[in-house]
Amino acid sequence: MIKKPFNSLNDYFVRYFFTDKGGEKVLLDFINAVMISANMKTFKSVEILNPFNLKDKIDNKESIVDLKAITENGTVVIIEIQTYSTKNFFERTLYYWSKNYSSVLKKGKGYEELKPVISINLVNDFLFDKTDNRMHTCYLLKEKKSNKILTDHIQLHYVELPKFNKNSNIKKELRNWILFLKSNKEEDMSQLLKEDTIFEKAINKYNYFTDNKDLLNEYDRREAYLIYQDSLMRGAKKDGFDEGIEEGIKRGIKEGEKNKAISMAKSMKAKNMDINLISEITGLTIKEINKL
């Protein structure tokens, strides 16, 4: 059926999953699930603008390049996966939206050539009030008093994954997709297969990834880096720092890099990651890691 456990929220995996060759139907279904959840118009087709390529090796930057697609009516959809929120996160998402919006307009063309851009952000962290159980929120450009939408050219979607449970107050289409990405249970996958045939294709893509040695190698490198970054960032927040990922990491290192490296190495060993890779990421020696 499906090979678990595995971090389906790893952004390297998500990029492969939605933009690898032949992934258009899966990507379209996910985008439409988000649109249905927000009571927005759905689409009939998508073309992937930045298809996945294993030859393009990843580097240890904060986030892998956005997933980008264009629909049958010219609407651009960008999807980003984040393991945590950083300082000025909303300004950042607006900046990425604006870059994609303006890039459509070629030199010598009129403003009528501009097309809507939809930004979908999946975040494995809390963005808004934790007491607000809405996991999916959508922001539009509206008039303050009348609530009239100025233009349909901007949609900013935020999905707070920690707020998810099977009884989440979202429509079943999006709930099913989040369940697919988060669940480790075989019975959940069986239920999804009964509800929608798209998940047969999704599970096949998932299993192909977990059987591919080259893909798993890049996944492991990215996963180790994400674990390390997450520990440093959350450690910095715990100590009262809210200065963004770069400053958070600098502070975290100064406040006890060795302890954090040991903690990360233990987590990576528990996930059966390669000892050499753990050493490369944490800076600990193989001898030190074997003693943990």
Coordinates of C-alpha atoms in Angstrom, one line a residue:
M1 CA 0.0 0.0 0.0
I2 CA 2.1 2.9 1.3
K3 CA 5.5 2.9 3.0
K4 CA 5.5 4.8 6.3
P5 CA 6.8 6.4 8.4
F6 CA 8.1 9.1 6.1
N7 CA 8.0 12.9 6.4
S8 CA 5.7 13.9 3.6
L9 CA 6.1 17.5 4.5
N10 CA 9.7 17.5 3.6
D11 CA 9.8 20.2 0.9
Y12 CA 12.1 18.2 -1.4
F13 CA 9.6 15.4 -1.4
V14 CA 6.7 17.8 -1.9
R15 CA 8.4 19.4 -4.9
Y16 CA 9.0 16.0 -6.5
F17 CA 5.5 14.8 -5.6
F18 CA 3.6 17.7 -7.2
T19 CA 6.0 18.7 -10.1
D20 CA 7.6 15.5 -11.3
K21 CA 6.7 14.5 -14.9
G22 CA 3.0 13.4 -15.0
G23 CA 2.1 15.1 -11.7
E24 CA -0.3 17.6 -13.2
K25 CA -3.5 15.7 -12.2
V26 CA -2.3 15.4 -8.6
L27 CA -1.3 19.0 -8.4
L28 CA -4.5 20.2 -10.0
D29 CA -6.5 18.1 -7.5
F30 CA -4.6 19.6 -4.6
I31 CA -5.0 23.2 -5.9
N32 CA -8.7 22.7 -6.4
A33 CA -9.0 21.3 -2.9
V34 CA -7.6 24.6 -1.5
M35 CA -9.9 26.6 -3.8
I36 CA -13.0 24.6 -2.7
S37 CA -12.0 25.1 0.9
A38 CA -12.0 28.9 0.4
N39 CA -15.2 28.9 -1.7
M40 CA -13.2 30.0 -4.8
K41 CA -13.5 29.0 -8.4
T42 CA -11.7 25.8 -9.3
F43 CA -9.6 25.1 -12.4
K44 CA -9.8 22.6 -15.3
S45 CA -6.1 22.1 -16.0
V46 CA -2.6 23.2 -14.9
E47 CA 0.8 23.4 -16.5
I48 CA 3.9 23.0 -14.2
L49 CA 6.2 25.9 -14.8
N50 CA 9.2 24.6 -12.8
P51 CA 9.2 20.8 -13.2
F52 CA 11.2 18.6 -10.8
N53 CA 14.6 17.5 -12.0
L54 CA 16.8 15.2 -9.9
K55 CA 19.9 16.6 -11.6
D56 CA 19.2 20.0 -9.9
K57 CA 20.8 19.2 -6.5
I58 CA 19.3 21.0 -3.5
D59 CA 21.3 23.3 -1.2
N60 CA 20.8 24.1 2.4
K61 CA 18.8 27.3 2.0
E62 CA 15.8 28.1 4.0
S63 CA 13.2 26.9 1.5
I64 CA 13.3 25.0 -1.7
V65 CA 12.1 27.0 -4.7
D66 CA 8.3 27.4 -4.9
L67 CA 6.2 25.1 -6.9
K68 CA 4.8 27.1 -9.8
A69 CA 2.0 26.3 -12.2
I70 CA -0.3 28.1 -14.6
T71 CA -4.0 27.3 -15.1
E72 CA -6.0 27.2 -18.3
N73 CA -7.0 30.8 -17.9
G74 CA -3.5 32.1 -17.2
T75 CA -3.8 32.2 -13.4
V76 CA -0.4 31.6 -11.8
V77 CA -0.3 29.4 -8.7
I78 CA 2.7 29.3 -6.4
I79 CA 2.9 26.8 -3.5
E80 CA 5.5 27.0 -0.7
I81 CA 6.2 24.6 2.2
Q82 CA 7.6 26.0 5.4
T83 CA 8.6 23.9 8.5
Y84 CA 8.3 27.0 10.7
S85 CA 7.3 30.7 10.5
T86 CA 10.0 33.3 10.6
K87 CA 10.0 37.0 11.4
N88 CA 8.2 39.0 8.7
F89 CA 6.7 35.8 7.3
F90 CA 3.7 37.6 5.9
E91 CA 5.7 40.3 4.2
R92 CA 7.8 37.6 2.7
T93 CA 4.8 35.8 1.2
L94 CA 3.5 39.1 -0.2
Y95 CA 6.9 39.8 -1.7
Y96 CA 7.0 36.5 -3.5
W97 CA 3.4 37.1 -4.7
S98 CA 4.4 40.5 -6.1
K99 CA 7.5 39.1 -7.8
N100 CA 5.4 36.5 -9.6
Y101 CA 2.7 39.1 -10.4
S102 CA 5.0 41.6 -12.0
S103 CA 7.1 39.1 -13.8
V104 CA 4.1 38.2 -16.1
L105 CA 4.2 41.7 -17.6
K106 CA 6.7 41.7 -20.4
K107 CA 8.4 44.9 -21.7
G108 CA 6.1 46.9 -24.0
K109 CA 2.9 45.1 -22.8
G110 CA 0.0 46.9 -21.1
Y111 CA -1.4 46.3 -17.7
E112 CA -4.3 44.3 -19.2
E113 CA -1.8 41.5 -19.7
L114 CA -1.4 41.0 -15.9
K115 CA -2.9 37.8 -14.6
P116 CA -4.1 36.7 -11.1
V117 CA -1.5 35.1 -8.9
I118 CA -2.6 32.7 -6.1
S119 CA -0.1 32.0 -3.2
I120 CA -0.6 28.8 -1.2
N121 CA 1.5 28.5 1.9
L122 CA 1.6 25.2 3.9
V123 CA 3.2 26.0 7.2
N124 CA 4.0 23.4 9.9
D125 CA 3.8 26.1 12.6
F126 CA 1.2 28.4 14.1
L127 CA 0.8 31.7 12.3
F128 CA -2.3 33.1 14.0
D129 CA -4.1 32.8 17.3
K130 CA -3.9 29.2 18.5
T131 CA -7.4 29.5 19.9
D132 CA -8.7 30.1 16.4
N133 CA -9.1 26.6 15.1
R134 CA -9.4 27.6 11.5
M135 CA -6.5 25.9 9.8
H136 CA -7.1 27.4 6.4
T137 CA -7.4 31.2 5.9
C138 CA -7.5 33.2 2.7
Y139 CA -6.7 36.9 2.4
L140 CA -8.0 39.1 -0.4
L141 CA -7.8 42.8 -1.3
K142 CA -11.1 44.4 -0.1
E143 CA -12.7 47.7 0.7
K144 CA -12.8 48.2 4.5
K145 CA -16.4 49.2 5.0
S146 CA -18.3 47.5 2.1
N147 CA -16.1 44.3 2.1
K148 CA -16.2 44.6 -1.7
I149 CA -13.3 42.8 -3.4
L150 CA -11.2 45.3 -5.4
T151 CA -9.6 42.6 -7.7
D152 CA -9.4 38.9 -8.0
H153 CA -5.7 39.1 -8.9
I154 CA -4.5 38.4 -5.4
Q155 CA -5.2 35.5 -3.1
L156 CA -3.0 34.6 -0.2
H157 CA -3.8 31.2 1.4
Y158 CA -2.3 30.0 4.7
V159 CA -2.7 26.5 5.9
E160 CA -1.5 26.0 9.5
L161 CA -0.8 22.3 9.7
P162 CA -0.5 21.9 13.5
K163 CA -4.2 22.8 13.7
F164 CA -5.2 19.8 11.7
N165 CA -7.2 16.9 13.0
K166 CA -9.7 14.6 11.3
N167 CA -12.5 16.8 12.6
S168 CA -11.0 20.0 11.4
N169 CA -13.5 22.5 10.2
I170 CA -12.5 22.4 6.6
K171 CA -14.1 20.8 3.5
K172 CA -13.3 17.2 2.9
E173 CA -11.2 17.8 -0.3
L174 CA -8.5 19.7 1.6
R175 CA -8.9 17.6 4.7
N176 CA -8.2 14.5 2.7
W177 CA -5.0 16.0 1.2
I178 CA -3.7 17.2 4.6
L179 CA -4.5 13.8 6.0
F180 CA -2.5 12.2 3.2
L181 CA 0.5 14.4 3.9
K182 CA 0.4 14.0 7.7
S183 CA -0.8 10.5 8.5
N184 CA 1.3 7.4 9.2
K185 CA -1.7 5.1 9.5
E186 CA -2.5 2.5 6.9
E187 CA -6.3 2.7 7.7
D188 CA -6.2 6.4 6.8
M189 CA -4.7 5.6 3.4
S190 CA -7.3 2.9 2.8
Q191 CA -10.1 5.4 3.6
L192 CA -8.7 8.0 1.2
L193 CA -8.6 5.4 -1.6
K194 CA -12.2 4.7 -1.0
E195 CA -13.2 8.4 -1.1
D196 CA -11.2 9.6 -4.2
T197 CA -9.4 7.7 -6.9
I198 CA -6.7 10.5 -7.2
F199 CA -5.1 9.0 -4.1
E200 CA -4.2 5.8 -6.0
K201 CA -2.0 7.9 -8.2
A202 CA -0.7 9.8 -5.2
I203 CA 0.3 6.6 -3.3
N204 CA 2.0 5.2 -6.4
K205 CA 4.1 8.4 -6.7
Y206 CA 4.8 8.2 -3.0
N207 CA 6.0 4.6 -3.2
Y208 CA 8.1 5.3 -6.3
F209 CA 9.9 8.0 -4.3
T210 CA 10.6 5.8 -1.3
D211 CA 12.0 3.0 -3.7
N212 CA 14.4 5.4 -5.5
K213 CA 17.8 5.4 -3.9
D214 CA 18.9 8.7 -5.5
L215 CA 15.7 10.5 -4.5
L216 CA 16.0 9.2 -0.9
N217 CA 19.6 10.3 -0.7
E218 CA 18.6 13.9 -1.5
Y219 CA 15.6 13.6 0.8
D220 CA 17.8 12.5 3.7
R221 CA 20.2 15.4 3.2
R222 CA 17.3 17.8 3.2
E223 CA 15.6 16.1 6.2
A224 CA 18.7 16.3 8.3
Y225 CA 19.1 19.9 7.5
L226 CA 15.5 20.7 8.3
I227 CA 15.7 18.9 11.7
Y228 CA 18.9 20.9 12.5
Q229 CA 17.4 24.2 11.5
D230 CA 14.2 23.5 13.3
S231 CA 16.1 22.7 16.5
L232 CA 18.1 25.9 16.3
M233 CA 15.1 28.1 15.5
R234 CA 12.9 26.7 18.2
G235 CA 15.8 26.9 20.7
A236 CA 16.3 30.5 19.8
K237 CA 12.6 31.2 20.3
K238 CA 12.6 29.5 23.6
D239 CA 15.4 31.8 24.8
G240 CA 13.4 34.8 23.8
F241 CA 14.8 35.6 20.4
D242 CA 12.5 36.6 17.5
E243 CA 15.0 37.8 15.0
G244 CA 14.4 35.6 12.0
I245 CA 16.2 32.4 11.0
E246 CA 19.6 33.9 10.4
E247 CA 19.8 35.7 13.7
G248 CA 18.1 32.8 15.5
I249 CA 20.8 30.4 14.3
K250 CA 23.6 32.7 15.3
R251 CA 22.2 33.1 18.7
G252 CA 21.4 29.4 19.0
I253 CA 25.0 28.5 18.1
K254 CA 26.4 31.0 20.7
E255 CA 24.1 29.6 23.4
G256 CA 25.2 26.0 23.1
E257 CA 25.8 24.6 19.6
K258 CA 27.3 21.4 21.0
N259 CA 24.2 20.5 23.0
K260 CA 22.0 21.2 20.1
A261 CA 24.2 19.2 17.8
I262 CA 24.0 16.2 20.2
S263 CA 20.3 16.5 20.4
M264 CA 20.0 16.6 16.6
A265 CA 22.3 13.6 16.2
K266 CA 20.1 11.6 18.6
S267 CA 17.0 12.5 16.6
M268 CA 18.7 11.6 13.3
K269 CA 20.0 8.3 14.7
A270 CA 16.4 7.5 15.8
K271 CA 15.4 8.0 12.1
N272 CA 18.2 5.6 11.0
M273 CA 20.0 8.2 9.0
D274 CA 23.5 7.6 7.7
I275 CA 26.2 8.2 10.3
N276 CA 28.4 10.0 7.9
L277 CA 25.5 12.3 6.9
I278 CA 24.8 13.0 10.6
S279 CA 28.4 13.9 11.2
E280 CA 28.4 16.2 8.2
I281 CA 25.3 18.1 9.3
T282 CA 26.0 18.4 13.1
G283 CA 29.8 18.7 13.1
L284 CA 30.1 15.8 15.6
T285 CA 32.7 13.1 15.0
I286 CA 31.5 9.5 14.1
K287 CA 33.0 8.4 17.4
E288 CA 30.9 10.9 19.3
I289 CA 27.8 9.9 17.4
N290 CA 28.3 6.2 18.0
K291 CA 28.4 6.9 21.8
L292 CA 25.0 8.5 21.8

